[in-house]
Each structure stands twice: as C-alpha cells, then as structure tokens.
Coordinates of C-alpha atoms in Angstrom, one line a residue:
X213 CA 75.2 114.6 72.8
X214 CA 75.0 111.6 70.6
X215 CA 78.0 110.0 72.2
X216 CA 76.4 110.1 75.7
X217 CA 73.3 108.6 74.2
X218 CA 75.4 105.9 72.6
X219 CA 77.2 105.3 75.9
X220 CA 73.9 104.8 77.7
X221 CA 72.8 102.2 75.0
X222 CA 76.1 100.4 75.3
X223 CA 75.8 100.4 79.1
X224 CA 72.2 99.0 78.9
X225 CA 73.4 96.3 76.5
X226 CA 76.2 95.4 78.9
X227 CA 73.7 95.2 81.8
X228 CA 71.4 93.1 79.7
X229 CA 74.2 90.7 78.9
X230 CA 75.3 90.5 82.5
X231 CA 71.7 89.9 83.6
X232 CA 71.2 87.2 80.9
X233 CA 74.5 85.5 82.0
X234 CA 73.5 85.6 85.6
X235 CA 70.0 84.3 84.8
X236 CA 71.5 81.5 82.7
X237 CA 73.9 80.6 85.5
X238 CA 71.0 80.5 88.0
X239 CA 68.9 78.4 85.6
X240 CA 71.8 75.9 85.4
X241 CA 72.1 75.7 89.1
X242 CA 68.4 75.2 89.6
X243 CA 68.0 72.6 86.8
X244 CA 71.0 70.6 88.2
X245 CA 69.6 70.7 91.7
X246 CA 68.7 67.3 93.1
X247 CA 65.1 68.4 93.8
X248 CA 64.5 69.9 90.3
X249 CA 62.9 66.7 89.0
X250 CA 60.6 66.5 91.9
X251 CA 59.7 70.2 91.4
X252 CA 58.8 69.7 87.8
X253 CA 56.8 66.5 88.5
X254 CA 54.9 68.3 91.3
X255 CA 54.2 71.1 88.9
X256 CA 52.9 68.7 86.3
X257 CA 50.7 66.9 88.9
X258 CA 49.1 70.3 89.7
X259 CA 48.3 70.8 86.1
X260 CA 46.8 67.3 85.9
X261 CA 44.4 68.0 88.8
X262 CA 42.7 70.8 86.8
X263 CA 42.6 68.8 83.6
X264 CA 39.4 67.1 82.5
X265 CA 39.7 64.4 79.9
X266 CA 43.0 63.5 78.2
X267 CA 45.9 64.1 80.5
X268 CA 48.3 63.5 77.6
X269 CA 47.2 66.8 76.2
X270 CA 49.0 68.7 78.9
X271 CA 51.9 70.3 77.1
X272 CA 55.4 69.2 78.1
X273 CA 56.4 71.7 80.7
X274 CA 59.7 73.4 80.7
X275 CA 59.6 75.7 83.7
X276 CA 60.0 79.3 82.9
X277 CA 62.9 80.5 85.0
X278 CA 62.8 84.1 83.6
X279 CA 61.4 85.5 86.9
X280 CA 63.5 87.9 88.8
X281 CA 65.9 85.9 90.9
X282 CA 68.6 87.1 93.2
X283 CA 72.2 87.3 91.9
X284 CA 73.3 83.6 91.5
X285 CA 76.6 84.4 93.3
X286 CA 74.6 85.7 96.3
X287 CA 72.4 82.7 96.5
X288 CA 74.2 80.1 98.6
X289 CA 73.6 76.4 98.3
X290 CA 71.7 76.1 101.6
X291 CA 69.4 79.0 100.4
X292 CA 68.8 77.3 97.1
X293 CA 68.1 74.0 98.9
X294 CA 65.7 75.8 101.2
X295 CA 64.0 77.5 98.2
X296 CA 63.6 74.3 96.3
X297 CA 62.2 72.5 99.3
X298 CA 59.7 75.3 100.0
X299 CA 58.6 75.5 96.4
X300 CA 58.0 71.7 96.2
X301 CA 56.1 71.9 99.5
X302 CA 54.0 74.8 98.3
X303 CA 53.2 73.1 95.0
X304 CA 52.1 69.9 96.8
X305 CA 49.9 71.9 99.2
X306 CA 48.4 73.7 96.1
X307 CA 47.7 70.3 94.5
X308 CA 45.9 69.1 97.7
X309 CA 43.9 72.3 97.9
X310 CA 42.8 71.9 94.2
X311 CA 42.0 68.2 94.7
X312 CA 39.7 68.7 97.7
X313 CA 36.8 70.5 95.9
X314 CA 37.2 68.1 92.9
X315 CA 36.8 65.1 95.2
X316 CA 33.8 66.6 96.8
X317 CA 32.3 67.2 93.4
X318 CA 32.9 63.6 92.3
X319 CA 31.4 62.3 95.6
X320 CA 28.3 64.5 95.0
X321 CA 27.9 63.3 91.4
X322 CA 28.3 59.7 92.4
X323 CA 25.7 60.1 95.2
X324 CA 23.2 61.7 92.7
X325 CA 23.9 59.0 90.2
X326 CA 23.2 56.3 92.8
X327 CA 20.0 58.1 93.9
X328 CA 18.8 58.4 90.3
X329 CA 19.5 54.7 89.8
X330 CA 17.5 53.8 92.9
X331 CA 14.6 56.0 91.7
X332 CA 14.5 54.4 88.3
X333 CA 14.7 50.9 89.8
X334 CA 11.9 51.7 92.2
X335 CA 9.8 53.3 89.5
X336 CA 10.3 50.4 87.1
X337 CA 9.4 47.9 89.8
X338 CA 6.2 49.7 90.8
X339 CA 5.2 50.1 87.1
X340 CA 5.8 46.4 86.5
X341 CA 3.8 45.5 89.7
X342 CA 1.0 47.8 88.7
X343 CA 0.7 46.4 85.2
X344 CA 0.6 42.8 86.4
X345 CA -1.8 43.3 89.3
X346 CA -5.1 41.6 89.0
X347 CA -8.6 42.3 90.4
X348 CA -10.4 40.1 92.8
X349 CA -12.3 38.5 89.9
X350 CA -9.0 37.5 88.3
X351 CA -9.0 40.1 85.6
X352 CA -5.7 41.8 84.8
X353 CA -5.6 45.6 85.2
X354 CA -3.3 47.6 82.8

C-alpha cells in the first residue's frame, strides 16, 4: 500500500517537473518574441493611466507567465504571433478605455476651475467698484 502511494507521489513530481519545464520553455519563447517588448510597454502604459502622482512609483513589471498556457510544442509560431498581436491590441484598447473617463474628469475639473476663476474675478471687480462708488454729492460710499 505504501509503495503505490509512493508511486503516485513520484508520478506527481514527474508531472510537476514536466509542467515546469514546459512552462519555462514557453516563457522563453514568449520573452524572445519580437512583440514582447511592446507587450510589456503596453502593460506598463495601462498601469500609468490609473496612477495618480509619481509614475516612477510603479513597480518594475516582470510579467507573470505562470498562467495555464497550452503545451509549448503544440503552440506554433503563427499561433504565438497571433496571440502576441491580440494581447497587445487588447491592452491598447484597455488603455484607451481607461483614459476616456479620466480625460472627461480632467476636462470637467478644468471647466469648474475656470468658472470659479471667473466668479472670483467678477466678484472682486464688483466689490472694488462698489467700494469706490460715490454719491451725487461726491461722498464716497463704503
């Protein structure tokens, strides 16, 4: 009974080693792909959109490729090319979708700032005019 349990453990360890080796091989293929740099930069650009303040505080990103990928030997180069292109495209669309409400918010804040500036300018002019106005007899009204 113990030997069958031990065989299962050895089998699982062998599977884990094979899975790890396959994952490492796939990581190498992805990281050596011509679009990998663009993929990482697009990912970082998405992170920058949501960041308020110091962009340098974004941690240096090393993409986590530990997701479940197909067997690297079954993933042909055209399929990998297609995957990388689609992923870059999806990230750029995500960035655009994240930027739109942010741009609308900035436009709203700028508009409110301009209106407040106008109100304070108008208020200060009317206050100044009111304090320097005189009566018909030449007396100053405060």
